[in-house]
Amino acid sequence: MRFDAFCDALTRVEALSADTDIVAAVADLFAAADADLPVVARFVQGRVFPAWDATTLDVGPRLCYAALARAAGPNVSGDDVERRVAETGDVGDVAAELDLGSQQGLGAFTDDAASALTVAVVDEELRALAGTAGGGSESRKEDRLFGLFNRCTPDEARYLARLVLGEMRVGVGAGSVRDATTDAFEVPPEAVEHALQVSNDYGLVARVARDEGETGLRGLSLEVGRPVQAMLAQAGTAEEALDAWETVAVETKFDGARIQLHYSGEETWVFSRNMADVTDALPEVGEFAERSLAEPAILDGEVVAVDDDGAPLPFQEVLRRFRRKHDVERAREEVSVAVRLFDCLHASGEDLLDVPFAERHARLEAVVDDAEDEGEGETVPELTLASDLETVETHEERALRTGHEGIMLKNPESTYTPGRRGKNWLKRKPDVETLDLVVTGAEWGEGRRASFLGTFEVSARVEGENEGFAPVGKVATGITDETLADLTERLEPLVESESGKAVDLRPDLVLEVGYEEIQTSQNYDSGAALRFPRLVAIREKPPEEADTLARIRELSRGE
Ligand code: AMP
């Protein structure tokens, strides 16, 4: 496919706003992409590499501006380009307005400067650019990029500049590509979803959908060495878990960094939560795999920093090891890490994503032979199956007593859903000190709750010069209808102004609010935001006795 044809399609897509129109336009583009379909499916999302591949182009704005300026001729400098991007806010517009081309010199395609670019050539050049490393790599990258820009039409320059800077922004996200694949090649959405989950490669999935149809998509499976997205957890309580499932699988929650361990029987790969390859930074994990894994497998777990007795150390310690590229051996002497594993996605060639968690856990225990690791603590945490609160609480107490962060509550029947933050994994951390905060705003609910105020803005008291109340979070979930009615009755007389569904309230009512942690926030003037704030109780105390912003700042510093 010619690159100008691809860019024409992007121009058309960019002008659309309805999702269905975008999907239809992308489906047309896919149908016309021929051999370039995998690349087109990535480029359209602003990707050069598949999602599982952590390779980056490593082209910063300055390098891109310098290459553009060179292709624009001697009257334009990198600084000029930078200034114009700052003015317009879009490198694509600036690139399209420059008079590119016909420049000679190193990297220019002097043999055939007028020849049309193709999608395949752009892909090849960008991959070569990503592979440029070592001394002088910056200038060789610039040469390559200059060579490409020098052959570009204005529209091609627009999209190439956006692509290399990772700012494609034509309104095509992962969802549109998934739906376009389904529509263009008339395959069931579930088959596409399955294929994406196991491969993390939109290009591959589009090609298989076109060439091999549903059977091909269903035949795609996990591959040792190719990471998948990690399943995520929501905050939750033991009561919620026991309500939702007959039995609850309870595990220790480790305070470390997520890893996905791939072992082929000979080789080991370790991937981070973002699917970056961190194998070299964590040699212990490879050694562990060779020593203790009985069969090829893909396992999900955590690396934790431990002291000499195997007791857990704070999370920060593990970070010192995680992304280390140099002096790994020295770092290893300073901080030891241990492997904790809690799931098995694949073993001896068999995908287990659709197998219930309890069975996957049994499979995990069969794969890991940690007899030799005694003294380091248990590699595979014991799974307690609980059907009453007491059992959960006993496990929680033990986890906290031995220095862990909390517990995980999992549905024993649930499948493994990569990349999803579903309700089948709940994380429960111990309650931190609650705060007494003043309600300063709220929103009228919707549907059944239209006559109730909800989504309560809670504020801390500010003392001194700026005396008043500063919002630190919104309490929205987990409130019963009865409490909502009570709160509405108390708050309605305090309404000072309304705009749409939102109301401003005179600061009067104090709520006791629980939360998971205090984060720094740009959204709030207070600079602090509560993570997962929830209502504990209504306090019968005046706003002058509410907790202060100064107290919140102390708490966030761990004081
Ligand atoms: P959080 O980082 O607070 O969102 O908690 C979820 C994270 O806890 C997961 O992404 C894992 O990295 C980590 N984790 C620790 N222990 C476990 C466990 N037993 N099962 C699942 N996730 C765990």
JSON list of C-alpha atoms in Angstrom, two decimals, residues 29 66 83 144 162 166 170 181 203 277 281 293 340 365 373 429 453 473 478 552:
[
{"chain": "A", "resi": 29, "resn": "LEU", "atom": "CA", "xyz": [-8.78, 0.69, 5.06]},
{"chain": "A", "resi": 66, "resn": "ALA", "atom": "CA", "xyz": [15.86, 18.66, 13.58]},
{"chain": "A", "resi": 83, "resn": "ARG", "atom": "CA", "xyz": [8.47, 27.32, 18.12]},
{"chain": "A", "resi": 144, "resn": "ARG", "atom": "CA", "xyz": [17.12, 8.17, 8.59]},
{"chain": "A", "resi": 162, "resn": "ARG", "atom": "CA", "xyz": [2.77, 12.23, 14.60]},
{"chain": "A", "resi": 166, "resn": "GLY", "atom": "CA", "xyz": [3.54, 8.73, 19.41]},
{"chain": "A", "resi": 170, "resn": "VAL", "atom": "CA", "xyz": [-6.87, 10.43, 14.67]},
{"chain": "A", "resi": 181, "resn": "THR", "atom": "CA", "xyz": [-11.23, -6.30, 12.26]},
{"chain": "A", "resi": 203, "resn": "GLY", "atom": "CA", "xyz": [-1.53, -6.64, 13.35]},
{"chain": "A", "resi": 277, "resn": "ASP", "atom": "CA", "xyz": [11.50, -7.23, 29.40]},
{"chain": "A", "resi": 281, "resn": "ALA", "atom": "CA", "xyz": [17.75, -6.88, 35.88]},
{"chain": "A", "resi": 293, "resn": "LEU", "atom": "CA", "xyz": [10.16, -25.12, 37.53]},
{"chain": "A", "resi": 340, "resn": "ARG", "atom": "CA", "xyz": [6.21, -15.06, 44.75]},
{"chain": "A", "resi": 365, "resn": "GLU", "atom": "CA", "xyz": [1.65, -25.87, 42.67]},
{"chain": "A", "resi": 373, "resn": "ASP", "atom": "CA", "xyz": [13.68, -22.54, 48.51]},
{"chain": "A", "resi": 429, "resn": "LYS", "atom": "CA", "xyz": [-5.59, -3.54, 52.44]},
{"chain": "A", "resi": 453, "resn": "LEU", "atom": "CA", "xyz": [-27.89, 13.55, 46.37]},
{"chain": "A", "resi": 473, "resn": "GLY", "atom": "CA", "xyz": [-11.94, 13.59, 47.10]},
{"chain": "A", "resi": 478, "resn": "GLY", "atom": "CA", "xyz": [-20.91, 1.74, 48.68]},
{"chain": "A", "resi": 552, "resn": "ILE", "atom": "CA", "xyz": [-3.61, 15.03, 55.57]}
]
